[in-house]
Tab-separated table of C-alpha atoms in Angstrom:
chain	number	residue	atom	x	y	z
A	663	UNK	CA	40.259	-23.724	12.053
A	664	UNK	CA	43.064	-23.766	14.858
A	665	UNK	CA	45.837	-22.761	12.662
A	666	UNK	CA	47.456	-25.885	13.369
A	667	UNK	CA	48.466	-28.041	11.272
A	668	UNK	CA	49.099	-32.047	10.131
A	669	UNK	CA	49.737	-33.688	7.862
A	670	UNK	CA	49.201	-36.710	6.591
A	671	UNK	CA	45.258	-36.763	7.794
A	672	UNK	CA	45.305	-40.344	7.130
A	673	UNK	CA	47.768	-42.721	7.023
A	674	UNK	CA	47.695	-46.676	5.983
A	675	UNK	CA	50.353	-49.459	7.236
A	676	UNK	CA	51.756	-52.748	7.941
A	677	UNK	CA	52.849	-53.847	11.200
A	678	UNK	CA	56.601	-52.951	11.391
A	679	UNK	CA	56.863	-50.545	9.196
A	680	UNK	CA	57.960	-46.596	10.535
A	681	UNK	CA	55.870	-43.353	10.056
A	682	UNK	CA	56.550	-40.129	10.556
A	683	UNK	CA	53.941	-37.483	11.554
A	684	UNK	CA	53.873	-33.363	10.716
A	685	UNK	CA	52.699	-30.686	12.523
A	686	UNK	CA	53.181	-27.410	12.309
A	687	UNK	CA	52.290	-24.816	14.932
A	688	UNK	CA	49.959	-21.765	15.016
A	689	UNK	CA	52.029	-18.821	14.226
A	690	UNK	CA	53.826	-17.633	17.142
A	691	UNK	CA	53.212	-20.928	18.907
A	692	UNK	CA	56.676	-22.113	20.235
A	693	UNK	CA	55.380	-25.023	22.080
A	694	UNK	CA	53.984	-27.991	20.449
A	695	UNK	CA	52.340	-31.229	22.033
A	696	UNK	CA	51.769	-34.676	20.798
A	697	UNK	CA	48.741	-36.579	21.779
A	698	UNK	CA	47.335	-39.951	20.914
A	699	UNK	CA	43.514	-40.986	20.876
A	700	UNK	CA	42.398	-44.213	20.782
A	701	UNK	CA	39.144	-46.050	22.363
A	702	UNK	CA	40.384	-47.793	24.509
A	703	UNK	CA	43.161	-45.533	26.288
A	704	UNK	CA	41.293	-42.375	25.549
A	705	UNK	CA	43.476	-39.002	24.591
A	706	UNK	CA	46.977	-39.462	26.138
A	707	UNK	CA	49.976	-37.298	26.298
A	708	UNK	CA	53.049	-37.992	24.602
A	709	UNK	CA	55.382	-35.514	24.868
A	710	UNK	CA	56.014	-31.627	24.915
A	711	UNK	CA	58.408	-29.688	22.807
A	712	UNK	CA	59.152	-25.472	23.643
A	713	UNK	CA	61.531	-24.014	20.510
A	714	UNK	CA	62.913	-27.453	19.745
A	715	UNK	CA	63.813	-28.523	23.082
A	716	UNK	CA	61.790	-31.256	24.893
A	717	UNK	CA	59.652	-30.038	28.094
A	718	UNK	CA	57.707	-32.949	28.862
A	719	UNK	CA	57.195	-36.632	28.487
A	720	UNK	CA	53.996	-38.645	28.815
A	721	UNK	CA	53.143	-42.060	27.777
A	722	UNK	CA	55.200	-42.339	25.087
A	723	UNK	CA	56.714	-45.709	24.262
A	724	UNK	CA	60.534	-46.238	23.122
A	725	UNK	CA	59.708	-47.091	19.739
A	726	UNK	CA	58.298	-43.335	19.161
A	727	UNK	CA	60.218	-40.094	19.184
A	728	UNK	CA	59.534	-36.330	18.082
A	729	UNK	CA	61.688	-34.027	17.731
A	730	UNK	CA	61.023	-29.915	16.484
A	731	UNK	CA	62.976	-28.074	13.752
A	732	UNK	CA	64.286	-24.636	14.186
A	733	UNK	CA	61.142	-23.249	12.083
A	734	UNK	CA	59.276	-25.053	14.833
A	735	UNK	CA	57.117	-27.445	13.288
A	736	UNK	CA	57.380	-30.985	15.133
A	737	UNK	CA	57.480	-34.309	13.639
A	738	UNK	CA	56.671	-37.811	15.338
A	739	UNK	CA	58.495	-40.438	14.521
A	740	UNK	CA	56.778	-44.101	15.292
A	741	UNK	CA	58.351	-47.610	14.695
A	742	UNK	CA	58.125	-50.906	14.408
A	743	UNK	CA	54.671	-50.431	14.443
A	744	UNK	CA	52.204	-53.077	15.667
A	745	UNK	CA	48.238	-53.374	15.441
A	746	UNK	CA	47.460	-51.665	18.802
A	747	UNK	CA	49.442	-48.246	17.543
A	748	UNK	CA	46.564	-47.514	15.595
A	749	UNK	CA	44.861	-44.396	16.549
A	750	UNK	CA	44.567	-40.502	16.344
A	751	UNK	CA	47.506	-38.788	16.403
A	752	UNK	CA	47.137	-35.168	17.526
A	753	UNK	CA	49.402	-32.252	17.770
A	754	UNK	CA	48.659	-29.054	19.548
A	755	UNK	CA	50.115	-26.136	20.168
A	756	UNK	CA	50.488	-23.365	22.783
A	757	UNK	CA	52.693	-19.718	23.339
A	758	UNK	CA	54.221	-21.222	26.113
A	759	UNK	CA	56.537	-18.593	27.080
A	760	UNK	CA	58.930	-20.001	30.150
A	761	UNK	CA	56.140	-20.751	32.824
A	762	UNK	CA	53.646	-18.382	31.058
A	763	UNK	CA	50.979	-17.657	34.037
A	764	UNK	CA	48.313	-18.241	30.999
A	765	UNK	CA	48.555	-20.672	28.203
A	766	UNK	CA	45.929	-22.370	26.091
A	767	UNK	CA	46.704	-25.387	23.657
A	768	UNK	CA	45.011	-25.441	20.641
A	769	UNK	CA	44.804	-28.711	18.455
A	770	UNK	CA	45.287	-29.915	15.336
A	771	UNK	CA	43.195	-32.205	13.100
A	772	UNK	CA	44.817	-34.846	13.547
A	773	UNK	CA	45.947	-38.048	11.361
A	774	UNK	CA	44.662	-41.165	11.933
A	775	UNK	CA	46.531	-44.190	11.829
A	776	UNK	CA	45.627	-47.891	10.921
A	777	UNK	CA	48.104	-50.169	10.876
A	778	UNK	CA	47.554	-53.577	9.544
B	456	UNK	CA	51.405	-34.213	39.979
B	457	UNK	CA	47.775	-32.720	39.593
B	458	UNK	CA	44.864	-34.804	38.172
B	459	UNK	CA	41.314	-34.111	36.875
B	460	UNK	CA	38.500	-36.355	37.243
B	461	UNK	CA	35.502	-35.913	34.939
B	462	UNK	CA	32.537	-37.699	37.194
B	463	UNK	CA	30.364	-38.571	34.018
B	464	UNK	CA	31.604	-40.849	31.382
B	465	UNK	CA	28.147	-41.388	29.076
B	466	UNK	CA	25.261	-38.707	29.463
B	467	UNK	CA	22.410	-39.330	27.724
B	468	UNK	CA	19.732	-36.192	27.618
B	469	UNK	CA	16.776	-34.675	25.274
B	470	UNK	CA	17.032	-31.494	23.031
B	471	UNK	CA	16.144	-28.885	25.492
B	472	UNK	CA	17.424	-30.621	28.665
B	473	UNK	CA	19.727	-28.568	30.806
B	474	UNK	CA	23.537	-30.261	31.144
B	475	UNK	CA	26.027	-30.450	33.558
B	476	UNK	CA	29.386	-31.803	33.635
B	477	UNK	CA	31.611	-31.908	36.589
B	478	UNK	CA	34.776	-31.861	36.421
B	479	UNK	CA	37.224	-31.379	39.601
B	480	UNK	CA	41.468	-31.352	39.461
B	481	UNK	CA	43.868	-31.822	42.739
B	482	UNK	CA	46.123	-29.008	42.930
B	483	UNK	CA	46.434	-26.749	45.542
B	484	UNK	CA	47.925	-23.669	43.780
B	485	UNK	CA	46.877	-21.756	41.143
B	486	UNK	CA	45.624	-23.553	37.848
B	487	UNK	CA	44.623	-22.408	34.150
B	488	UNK	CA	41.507	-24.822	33.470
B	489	UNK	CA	39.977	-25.402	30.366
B	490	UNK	CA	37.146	-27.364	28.465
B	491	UNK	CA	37.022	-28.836	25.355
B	492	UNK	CA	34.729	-30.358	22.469
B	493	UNK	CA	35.309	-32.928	20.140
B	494	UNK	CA	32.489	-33.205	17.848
B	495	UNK	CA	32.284	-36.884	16.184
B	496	UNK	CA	35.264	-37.629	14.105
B	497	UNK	CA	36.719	-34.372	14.809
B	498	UNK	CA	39.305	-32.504	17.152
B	499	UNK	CA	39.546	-30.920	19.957
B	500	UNK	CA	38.061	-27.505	19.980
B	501	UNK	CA	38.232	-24.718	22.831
B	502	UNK	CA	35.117	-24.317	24.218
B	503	UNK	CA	36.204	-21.854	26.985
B	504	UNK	CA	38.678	-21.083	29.562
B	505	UNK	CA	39.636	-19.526	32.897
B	506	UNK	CA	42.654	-18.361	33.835
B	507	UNK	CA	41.769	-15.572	36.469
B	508	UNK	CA	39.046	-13.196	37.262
B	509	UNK	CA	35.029	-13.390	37.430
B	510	UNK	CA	34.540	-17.390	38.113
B	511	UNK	CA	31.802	-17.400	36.279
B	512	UNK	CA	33.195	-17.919	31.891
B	513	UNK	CA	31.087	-17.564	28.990
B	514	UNK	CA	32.583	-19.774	26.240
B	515	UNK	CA	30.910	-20.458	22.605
B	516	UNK	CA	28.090	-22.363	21.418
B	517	UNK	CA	25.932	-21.141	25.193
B	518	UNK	CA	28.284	-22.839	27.411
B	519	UNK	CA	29.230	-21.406	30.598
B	520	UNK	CA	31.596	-23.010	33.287
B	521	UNK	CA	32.129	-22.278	36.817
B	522	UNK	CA	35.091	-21.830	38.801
B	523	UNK	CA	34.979	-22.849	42.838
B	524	UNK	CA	37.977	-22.715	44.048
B	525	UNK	CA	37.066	-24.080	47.452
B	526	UNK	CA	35.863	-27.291	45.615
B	527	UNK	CA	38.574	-27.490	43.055
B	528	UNK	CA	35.562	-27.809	40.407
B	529	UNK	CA	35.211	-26.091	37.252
B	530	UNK	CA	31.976	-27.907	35.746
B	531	UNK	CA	30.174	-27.174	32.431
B	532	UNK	CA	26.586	-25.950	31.781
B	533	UNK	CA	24.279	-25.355	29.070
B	534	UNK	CA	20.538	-24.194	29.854
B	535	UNK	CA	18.866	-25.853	26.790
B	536	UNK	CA	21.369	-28.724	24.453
B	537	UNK	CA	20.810	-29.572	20.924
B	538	UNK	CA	21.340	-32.808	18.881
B	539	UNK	CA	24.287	-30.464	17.339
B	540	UNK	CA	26.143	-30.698	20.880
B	541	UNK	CA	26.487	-34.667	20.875
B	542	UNK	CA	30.083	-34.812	21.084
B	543	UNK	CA	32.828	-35.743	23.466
B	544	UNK	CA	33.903	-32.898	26.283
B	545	UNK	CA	37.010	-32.851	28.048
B	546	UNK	CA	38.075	-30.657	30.770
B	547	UNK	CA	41.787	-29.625	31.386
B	548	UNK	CA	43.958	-28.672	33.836
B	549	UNK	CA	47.405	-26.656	33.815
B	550	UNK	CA	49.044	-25.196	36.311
B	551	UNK	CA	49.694	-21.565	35.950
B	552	UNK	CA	53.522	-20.213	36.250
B	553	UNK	CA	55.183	-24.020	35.055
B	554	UNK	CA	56.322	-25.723	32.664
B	555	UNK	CA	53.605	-28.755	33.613
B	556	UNK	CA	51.931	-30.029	31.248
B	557	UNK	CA	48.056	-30.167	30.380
B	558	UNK	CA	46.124	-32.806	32.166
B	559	UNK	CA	43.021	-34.022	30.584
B	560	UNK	CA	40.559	-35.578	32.092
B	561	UNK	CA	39.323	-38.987	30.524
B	562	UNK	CA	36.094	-37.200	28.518
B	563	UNK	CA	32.322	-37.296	28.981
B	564	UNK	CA	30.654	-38.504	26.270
B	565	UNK	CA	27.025	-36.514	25.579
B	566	UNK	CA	24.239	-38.105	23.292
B	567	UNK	CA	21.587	-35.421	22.742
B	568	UNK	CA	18.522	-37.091	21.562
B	569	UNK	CA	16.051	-35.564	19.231
């Protein structure tokens, strides 16, 4: 167990519907990073979120946004869904103090998606 | 931007075979690097890291990875595998003093056969 965690660990849908995604951090964690895992693309990064500001951006298409909440835990927001959104969905989490010289990430379970 | 290139997409070996996975990153400067294990239908799990020191890590499970810094490789080894270490490994790269992110490297995938 990471000490991460999400929520939901699965989660069914339609195409065009909206999700939202939990994670909370490890305690202490102030960084948290969305990932997305799929077969075919493999495990790409979405974006990157230090004490609810956002650090970095990946692959992450217009129709999806994240935010973090002053208690830190992170939510993803994804839209308009279609079939090829369906993956896993994985959060992680790091200390990530301002350029830390060390930092690890440690993940989350994950939720899979399936939309239909 | 750096990147990390994991040579060996499918490895297929016996219990009791000896593995290696290479993995190698382009950054000049100095780097945190990492390897992970996803074990089927899983996440990603720490298997070890290196951030400064003897280049030579002891993670869990028997792994071991070594750091050459003139060759910008940090590859993965385990003397003897079992069917328990079929899984998916990635290797990661961060470098050290930024903000940048993690870079994964696509994954090797490892089938240890009975």
């Amino acid at each position: 167990d990471s000490g991460v965690t999400q929520t939901p660990k699965h989660l069914i849908t339609a195409t065009g519907q909206r999700v939202t995604l939990r994670c909370s951090p490890r305690s202490g964690d102030l960084s948290v990073y969305w990932y997305q895992q799929s077969l075919d693309q493999g495990l790409q990064f979405l974006i990157q979120y230090y004490n609810g500001e956002e650090r970095a951006k990946g692959n992450i298409l217009e129709r999806f946004s994240a935010q973090q909440f002053p208690d830190l835990h992170s939510e993803l927001n994804l839209s308009s869904l279609e079939l090829g959104d369906s993956a896993l969905y994985f959060c992680a989490s790091s200390v990530a103090t301002g350029g830390a010289r060390t930092d690890t990430q440690y993940f989350g379970p994950g939720t899979r998606l399936t939309v239909l | 931007a750096q990147s990390v290139s994991q040579h060996n997409h499918h490895v297929i070996l016996s219990e009791a075979a000896s593995l290696e996975l290479g993995c190698n990153y382009s950054y000049g400067g100095t780097v945190n690097l990492f390897w992970y294990v996803q074990y089927p239908g899983q996440h990603l799990q720490l298997l070890l890291k290196y951030f400064s020191g003897d280049p030579l890590v002891k993670g869990i499970k028997g792994f071991e990875a070594e750091f050459i810094k003139s060759k910008f490789s940090f590859n993965l080894r385990k003397p003897s595998v079992q069917w328990s270490d079929t899984a998916e490994y990635f290797c990661a790269v961060k470098v050290a003093d930024s903000w940048g992110k993690f870079q994964f490297g696509a994954g090797t995938q490892v089938v240890v056969t009975p």
